């Protein structure tokens, strides 16, 4: 099929959708529910209307453009991503996906072959977790609880005000669950935010699934003591255990778990003053793997590393699991469709797991889902340095189009 | 001389002065300017009056008991310590010293030999630095600035309220400088808060001087990055440099600087979340030595260790001196007097530097000063576990008495 997106029209939509919250450095600063984010949604609403789609907003603020095919009882093919960004982020993360989805929907609508699915282009709320990670897509798939909304990442009072400003309520968000009537499939295009595609010279990444993310709090317990009068060898210094553990995390992953990643992102010291030997240091550690078995093995290895680090300095360690995001699989049939689409288009692709979370993993709970990656220059993300060649963006949109078309005309 | 303190009277004063703020665990909870601290000062004022001394309070709240000898123009011998404690501290830190000073002054007053010095028993404000370290003695010796008072350790608004409640003002505190008319000498008894006396079976420590304390902020700079998508070997993880440095501090001191101590008491992570590779980690480090040359050598060694830690992980490090407390020497003549006093009393003693700060170091700036230590069981301090055998307390008070007597009858 010579079905292709319209590159100029695609660029025009991208320009329109990257205007609200644009920064001087060429990035985007529009955290979920901020003024700029609400403006971007207004802009999208305008485009939806201009292009003759129906605009829908659900109780979680998820904004979609709907086109109905000739058969009223047809299922829906959803394509989407998110318009919100991290603070001082880049233009491509999420917004490229919404743009591509919209351009794909417009192209499909014009394509000759009769569609047997309605099309819905979705902009999910707060994918980045300014307040609650993947909030909109989790709400839409019944994976959000009141407790999640009671413990937002930001200041809880500020969250309430932001919801109010956006016309949202907790009840409304929890009521946005559409899992009783799921789409037939969900497709998403997103930037890789890593360097695997670049390093393998691949134009497209076909995501097999999302890694599981497992978060732990490891408390090293020593004895607070006077930093002057306590001889070095009489100390039970919690900072030493935490430091040894931090180095061991890296070493274990590099030596035995090259298929995983693990990170120490924070250490909290008690009492935390210059002149007191630390009583307790709590380490925040997360590890990721697409294989739950490997994740468990790495966890065990790091439990051992924490115990060794504690023993080495006369401390005790408590290794506590905090929470996890379960691994999720993208649909194998959709992956195969994506492979043949890439082959047909002459695009070199890689099959790979996603090391970051995406709305597609929420949708995967209620319908077959697929996720395509385009390369990120040097892997930069979440900053104005975030960049994907426009040719790669167009190639990605075309791969998305081919896949969506194959689904939309089947059934 | 068979001059001795009255053990029963000594114990009675100690009981009276350890009542306000007493905790169920047997410690003291009376941070400077708290209700309990102000009550303890009222208690002391009562004792001063009952015992026929003159009570004086200066602009920094420093409370003293004065007895004047027969010669109106005589110089003053000051003996003192502090009644304030750390939160949930012990009974002996500071309060033992005020008690001993008062008992010594009462005994001296009764002793037959004519005194040629007035006696002043001093309770200095906020030695522990609940608000400003050594605040009262620094105010009395002109070593306190407006800037010091503008940057208290606790909450600045709470400091203002506490001053107000205690009837103190910034101007009053700064005006308490008596360095224009210093005492002839200053003597103090304090608990060791360490284990050197215990380990050498010494009854008394004769302090040669206070170590210098040098505080540094070492910032390790990496690159914030996604904890999922950034491969382990492509990270510039500031936490790794900080951790390697923390372990190196201990190693360098143990290997090459056994005469010094160094401590990492805090690390501040930026951005400090589970899912972002740390961009920057700032390490709070202090080192202590009674020898400025050795302190400088240790600082150089640790600068090198920071650079090595940074290089090892592709980071940069900025090693910045924050502030220092200069080393101070106790008066050699007073030390010799203390030695002969101990010898006369048959008390085994050690000459040693103090690894912690004391009011004596402020006083040393304006007059010859001396500090005696009594042993701390197992070195515990700043908790209810703080303990010194009463026999050792009495021995210390007698060593203080002999020294004070020798000074007071001379001149």
PDB file of N, CA, C and O in Angstrom, chain A residues 325-365:
ATOM      1  N   UNK A 325       5.601  -1.542  39.711  1.00  0.00           N
ATOM      2  CA  UNK A 325       4.773  -1.441  38.511  1.00  0.00           C
ATOM      3  C   UNK A 325       5.028  -2.750  37.780  1.00  0.00           C
ATOM      4  O   UNK A 325       6.163  -3.042  37.408  1.00  0.00           O
ATOM      5  N   UNK A 326       3.992  -3.534  37.626  1.00  0.00           N
ATOM      6  CA  UNK A 326       4.155  -4.860  37.022  1.00  0.00           C
ATOM      7  C   UNK A 326       4.564  -4.768  35.567  1.00  0.00           C
ATOM      8  O   UNK A 326       4.148  -3.839  34.851  1.00  0.00           O
ATOM      9  N   UNK A 327       5.378  -5.736  35.127  1.00  0.00           N
ATOM     10  CA  UNK A 327       5.736  -5.768  33.702  1.00  0.00           C
ATOM     11  C   UNK A 327       4.459  -5.962  32.895  1.00  0.00           C
ATOM     12  O   UNK A 327       3.490  -6.530  33.399  1.00  0.00           O
ATOM     13  N   UNK A 328       4.451  -5.471  31.685  1.00  0.00           N
ATOM     14  CA  UNK A 328       3.288  -5.739  30.838  1.00  0.00           C
ATOM     15  C   UNK A 328       3.771  -6.083  29.437  1.00  0.00           C
ATOM     16  O   UNK A 328       4.825  -5.617  29.004  1.00  0.00           O
ATOM     17  N   UNK A 329       3.005  -6.886  28.761  1.00  0.00           N
ATOM     18  CA  UNK A 329       3.389  -7.335  27.419  1.00  0.00           C
ATOM     19  C   UNK A 329       2.542  -6.626  26.383  1.00  0.00           C
ATOM     20  O   UNK A 329       1.343  -6.395  26.580  1.00  0.00           O
ATOM     21  N   UNK A 330       3.194  -6.264  25.301  1.00  0.00           N
ATOM     22  CA  UNK A 330       2.435  -5.755  24.159  1.00  0.00           C
ATOM     23  C   UNK A 330       1.920  -6.973  23.382  1.00  0.00           C
ATOM     24  O   UNK A 330       2.427  -8.088  23.527  1.00  0.00           O
ATOM     25  N   UNK A 331       0.898  -6.768  22.609  1.00  0.00           N
ATOM     26  CA  UNK A 331       0.246  -7.895  21.935  1.00  0.00           C
ATOM     27  C   UNK A 331       1.131  -8.491  20.826  1.00  0.00           C
ATOM     28  O   UNK A 331       1.571  -7.755  19.929  1.00  0.00           O
ATOM     29  N   UNK A 332       1.384  -9.782  20.870  1.00  0.00           N
ATOM     30  CA  UNK A 332       2.280 -10.400  19.864  1.00  0.00           C
ATOM     31  C   UNK A 332       1.767 -10.242  18.433  1.00  0.00           C
ATOM     32  O   UNK A 332       2.557 -10.033  17.519  1.00  0.00           O
ATOM     33  N   UNK A 333       0.461 -10.349  18.256  1.00  0.00           N
ATOM     34  CA  UNK A 333      -0.085 -10.192  16.892  1.00  0.00           C
ATOM     35  C   UNK A 333       0.148  -8.770  16.387  1.00  0.00           C
ATOM     36  O   UNK A 333       0.477  -8.566  15.216  1.00  0.00           O
ATOM     37  N   UNK A 334      -0.044  -7.800  17.268  1.00  0.00           N
ATOM     38  CA  UNK A 334       0.198  -6.411  16.863  1.00  0.00           C
ATOM     39  C   UNK A 334       1.683  -6.210  16.565  1.00  0.00           C
ATOM     40  O   UNK A 334       2.046  -5.525  15.605  1.00  0.00           O
ATOM     41  N   UNK A 335       2.527  -6.834  17.369  1.00  0.00           N
ATOM     42  CA  UNK A 335       3.974  -6.749  17.104  1.00  0.00           C
ATOM     43  C   UNK A 335       4.289  -7.299  15.708  1.00  0.00           C
ATOM     44  O   UNK A 335       5.063  -6.690  14.963  1.00  0.00           O
ATOM     45  N   UNK A 336       3.665  -8.415  15.370  1.00  0.00           N
ATOM     46  CA  UNK A 336       3.921  -9.002  14.051  1.00  0.00           C
ATOM     47  C   UNK A 336       3.429  -8.072  12.942  1.00  0.00           C
ATOM     48  O   UNK A 336       4.095  -7.906  11.920  1.00  0.00           O
ATOM     49  N   UNK A 337       2.269  -7.452  13.163  1.00  0.00           N
ATOM     50  CA  UNK A 337       1.757  -6.480  12.186  1.00  0.00           C
ATOM     51  C   UNK A 337       2.752  -5.339  12.016  1.00  0.00           C
ATOM     52  O   UNK A 337       2.981  -4.847  10.910  1.00  0.00           O
ATOM     53  N   UNK A 338       3.331  -4.904  13.118  1.00  0.00           N
ATOM     54  CA  UNK A 338       4.292  -3.795  13.078  1.00  0.00           C
ATOM     55  C   UNK A 338       5.550  -4.219  12.318  1.00  0.00           C
ATOM     56  O   UNK A 338       6.090  -3.445  11.519  1.00  0.00           O
ATOM     57  N   UNK A 339       5.969  -5.474  12.547  1.00  0.00           N
ATOM     58  CA  UNK A 339       7.160  -5.957  11.836  1.00  0.00           C
ATOM     59  C   UNK A 339       6.913  -5.952  10.329  1.00  0.00           C
ATOM     60  O   UNK A 339       7.752  -5.483   9.547  1.00  0.00           O
ATOM     61  N   UNK A 340       5.753  -6.477   9.914  1.00  0.00           N
ATOM     62  CA  UNK A 340       5.516  -6.514   8.467  1.00  0.00           C
ATOM     63  C   UNK A 340       5.319  -5.103   7.917  1.00  0.00           C
ATOM     64  O   UNK A 340       5.706  -4.817   6.783  1.00  0.00           O
ATOM     65  N   UNK A 341       4.746  -4.213   8.717  1.00  0.00           N
ATOM     66  CA  UNK A 341       4.624  -2.823   8.260  1.00  0.00           C
ATOM     67  C   UNK A 341       6.005  -2.217   8.025  1.00  0.00           C
ATOM     68  O   UNK A 341       6.237  -1.551   7.002  1.00  0.00           O
ATOM     69  N   UNK A 342       6.912  -2.455   8.939  1.00  0.00           N
ATOM     70  CA  UNK A 342       8.272  -1.897   8.805  1.00  0.00           C
ATOM     71  C   UNK A 342       8.976  -2.498   7.601  1.00  0.00           C
ATOM     72  O   UNK A 342       9.649  -1.788   6.848  1.00  0.00           O
ATOM     73  N   UNK A 343       8.806  -3.815   7.440  1.00  0.00           N
ATOM     74  CA  UNK A 343       9.437  -4.483   6.308  1.00  0.00           C
ATOM     75  C   UNK A 343       8.928  -3.888   5.002  1.00  0.00           C
ATOM     76  O   UNK A 343       9.700  -3.557   4.107  1.00  0.00           O
ATOM     77  N   UNK A 344       7.600  -3.743   4.929  1.00  0.00           N
ATOM     78  CA  UNK A 344       6.982  -3.188   3.730  1.00  0.00           C
ATOM     79  C   UNK A 344       7.518  -1.782   3.433  1.00  0.00           C
ATOM     80  O   UNK A 344       7.712  -1.397   2.294  1.00  0.00           O
ATOM     81  N   UNK A 345       7.755  -1.032   4.484  1.00  0.00           N
ATOM     82  CA  UNK A 345       8.234   0.345   4.310  1.00  0.00           C
ATOM     83  C   UNK A 345       9.752   0.419   4.154  1.00  0.00           C
ATOM     84  O   UNK A 345      10.299   1.504   3.955  1.00  0.00           O
ATOM     85  N   UNK A 346      10.429  -0.728   4.267  1.00  0.00           N
ATOM     86  CA  UNK A 346      11.884  -0.729   4.143  1.00  0.00           C
ATOM     87  C   UNK A 346      12.565  -0.072   5.331  1.00  0.00           C
ATOM     88  O   UNK A 346      13.628   0.541   5.197  1.00  0.00           O
ATOM     89  N   UNK A 347      11.959  -0.180   6.513  1.00  0.00           N
ATOM     90  CA  UNK A 347      12.521   0.447   7.709  1.00  0.00           C
ATOM     91  C   UNK A 347      13.177  -0.614   8.592  1.00  0.00           C
ATOM     92  O   UNK A 347      12.538  -1.570   9.015  1.00  0.00           O
ATOM     93  N   UNK A 348      14.474  -0.409   8.862  1.00  0.00           N
ATOM     94  CA  UNK A 348      15.172  -1.329   9.783  1.00  0.00           C
ATOM     95  C   UNK A 348      14.597  -1.136  11.179  1.00  0.00           C
ATOM     96  O   UNK A 348      14.473  -0.008  11.662  1.00  0.00           O
ATOM     97  N   UNK A 349      14.230  -2.249  11.824  1.00  0.00           N
ATOM     98  CA  UNK A 349      13.605  -2.143  13.153  1.00  0.00           C
ATOM     99  C   UNK A 349      14.302  -3.070  14.148  1.00  0.00           C
ATOM    100  O   UNK A 349      15.032  -3.987  13.772  1.00  0.00           O
ATOM    101  N   UNK A 350      14.080  -2.794  15.420  1.00  0.00           N
ATOM    102  CA  UNK A 350      14.520  -3.680  16.507  1.00  0.00           C
ATOM    103  C   UNK A 350      13.329  -4.010  17.376  1.00  0.00           C
ATOM    104  O   UNK A 350      12.476  -3.144  17.607  1.00  0.00           O
ATOM    105  N   UNK A 351      13.309  -5.241  17.841  1.00  0.00           N
ATOM    106  CA  UNK A 351      12.317  -5.606  18.872  1.00  0.00           C
ATOM    107  C   UNK A 351      12.998  -5.396  20.211  1.00  0.00           C
ATOM    108  O   UNK A 351      14.132  -5.838  20.417  1.00  0.00           O
ATOM    109  N   UNK A 352      12.331  -4.706  21.106  1.00  0.00           N
ATOM    110  CA  UNK A 352      12.997  -4.393  22.387  1.00  0.00           C
ATOM    111  C   UNK A 352      11.972  -4.071  23.467  1.00  0.00           C
ATOM    112  O   UNK A 352      10.865  -3.632  23.160  1.00  0.00           O
ATOM    113  N   UNK A 353      12.333  -4.328  24.719  1.00  0.00           N
ATOM    114  CA  UNK A 353      11.417  -3.929  25.802  1.00  0.00           C
ATOM    115  C   UNK A 353      11.542  -2.426  26.050  1.00  0.00           C
ATOM    116  O   UNK A 353      12.576  -1.827  25.771  1.00  0.00           O
ATOM    117  N   UNK A 354      10.487  -1.842  26.582  1.00  0.00           N
ATOM    118  CA  UNK A 354      10.549  -0.434  26.995  1.00  0.00           C
ATOM    119  C   UNK A 354      11.025  -0.379  28.444  1.00  0.00           C
ATOM    120  O   UNK A 354      10.488  -1.078  29.299  1.00  0.00           O
ATOM    121  N   UNK A 355      12.025   0.436  28.683  1.00  0.00           N
ATOM    122  CA  UNK A 355      12.563   0.570  30.040  1.00  0.00           C
ATOM    123  C   UNK A 355      11.853   1.669  30.830  1.00  0.00           C
ATOM    124  O   UNK A 355      12.181   1.928  31.984  1.00  0.00           O
ATOM    125  N   UNK A 356      10.916   2.322  30.195  1.00  0.00           N
ATOM    126  CA  UNK A 356      10.145   3.369  30.873  1.00  0.00           C
ATOM    127  C   UNK A 356       8.664   3.033  30.770  1.00  0.00           C
ATOM    128  O   UNK A 356       8.260   2.238  29.928  1.00  0.00           O
ATOM    129  N   UNK A 357       7.867   3.634  31.644  1.00  0.00           N
ATOM    130  CA  UNK A 357       6.434   3.422  31.601  1.00  0.00           C
ATOM    131  C   UNK A 357       5.771   4.237  30.511  1.00  0.00           C
ATOM    132  O   UNK A 357       6.283   5.287  30.127  1.00  0.00           O
ATOM    133  N   UNK A 358       4.667   3.746  29.967  1.00  0.00           N
ATOM    134  CA  UNK A 358       3.896   4.457  28.940  1.00  0.00           C
ATOM    135  C   UNK A 358       2.422   4.141  29.098  1.00  0.00           C
ATOM    136  O   UNK A 358       2.051   3.113  29.683  1.00  0.00           O
ATOM    137  N   UNK A 359       1.587   5.031  28.499  1.00  0.00           N
ATOM    138  CA  UNK A 359       0.140   4.788  28.557  1.00  0.00           C
ATOM    139  C   UNK A 359      -0.218   3.432  27.959  1.00  0.00           C
ATOM    140  O   UNK A 359      -1.192   2.799  28.377  1.00  0.00           O
ATOM    141  N   UNK A 360       0.572   2.968  27.020  1.00  0.00           N
ATOM    142  CA  UNK A 360       0.276   1.679  26.383  1.00  0.00           C
ATOM    143  C   UNK A 360       0.221   0.537  27.401  1.00  0.00           C
ATOM    144  O   UNK A 360      -0.479  -0.461  27.188  1.00  0.00           O
ATOM    145  N   UNK A 361       0.956   0.664  28.508  1.00  0.00           N
ATOM    146  CA  UNK A 361       0.927  -0.447  29.470  1.00  0.00           C
ATOM    147  C   UNK A 361      -0.377  -0.461  30.258  1.00  0.00           C
ATOM    148  O   UNK A 361      -0.833  -1.531  30.674  1.00  0.00           O
ATOM    149  N   UNK A 362      -0.978   0.727  30.449  1.00  0.00           N
ATOM    150  CA  UNK A 362      -2.296   0.760  31.082  1.00  0.00           C
ATOM    151  C   UNK A 362      -3.308   0.122  30.128  1.00  0.00           C
ATOM    152  O   UNK A 362      -4.098  -0.740  30.516  1.00  0.00           O
ATOM    153  N   UNK A 363      -3.261   0.559  28.864  1.00  0.00           N
ATOM    154  CA  UNK A 363      -4.224   0.067  27.886  1.00  0.00           C
ATOM    155  C   UNK A 363      -4.081  -1.440  27.680  1.00  0.00           C
ATOM    156  O   UNK A 363      -5.076  -2.130  27.408  1.00  0.00           O
ATOM    157  N   UNK A 364      -2.848  -1.955  27.820  1.00  0.00           N
ATOM    158  CA  UNK A 364      -2.617  -3.392  27.617  1.00  0.00           C
ATOM    159  C   UNK A 364      -3.432  -4.234  28.587  1.00  0.00           C
ATOM    160  O   UNK A 364      -3.635  -5.425  28.365  1.00  0.00           O
ATOM    161  N   UNK A 365      -3.892  -3.627  29.696  1.00  0.00           N
ATOM    162  CA  UNK A 365      -4.700  -4.394  30.654  1.00  0.00           C
ATOM    163  C   UNK A 365      -6.095  -4.661  30.135  1.00  0.00           C
ATOM    164  O   UNK A 365      -6.794  -5.544  30.639  1.00  0.00           O
TER     165      UNK A 365
END
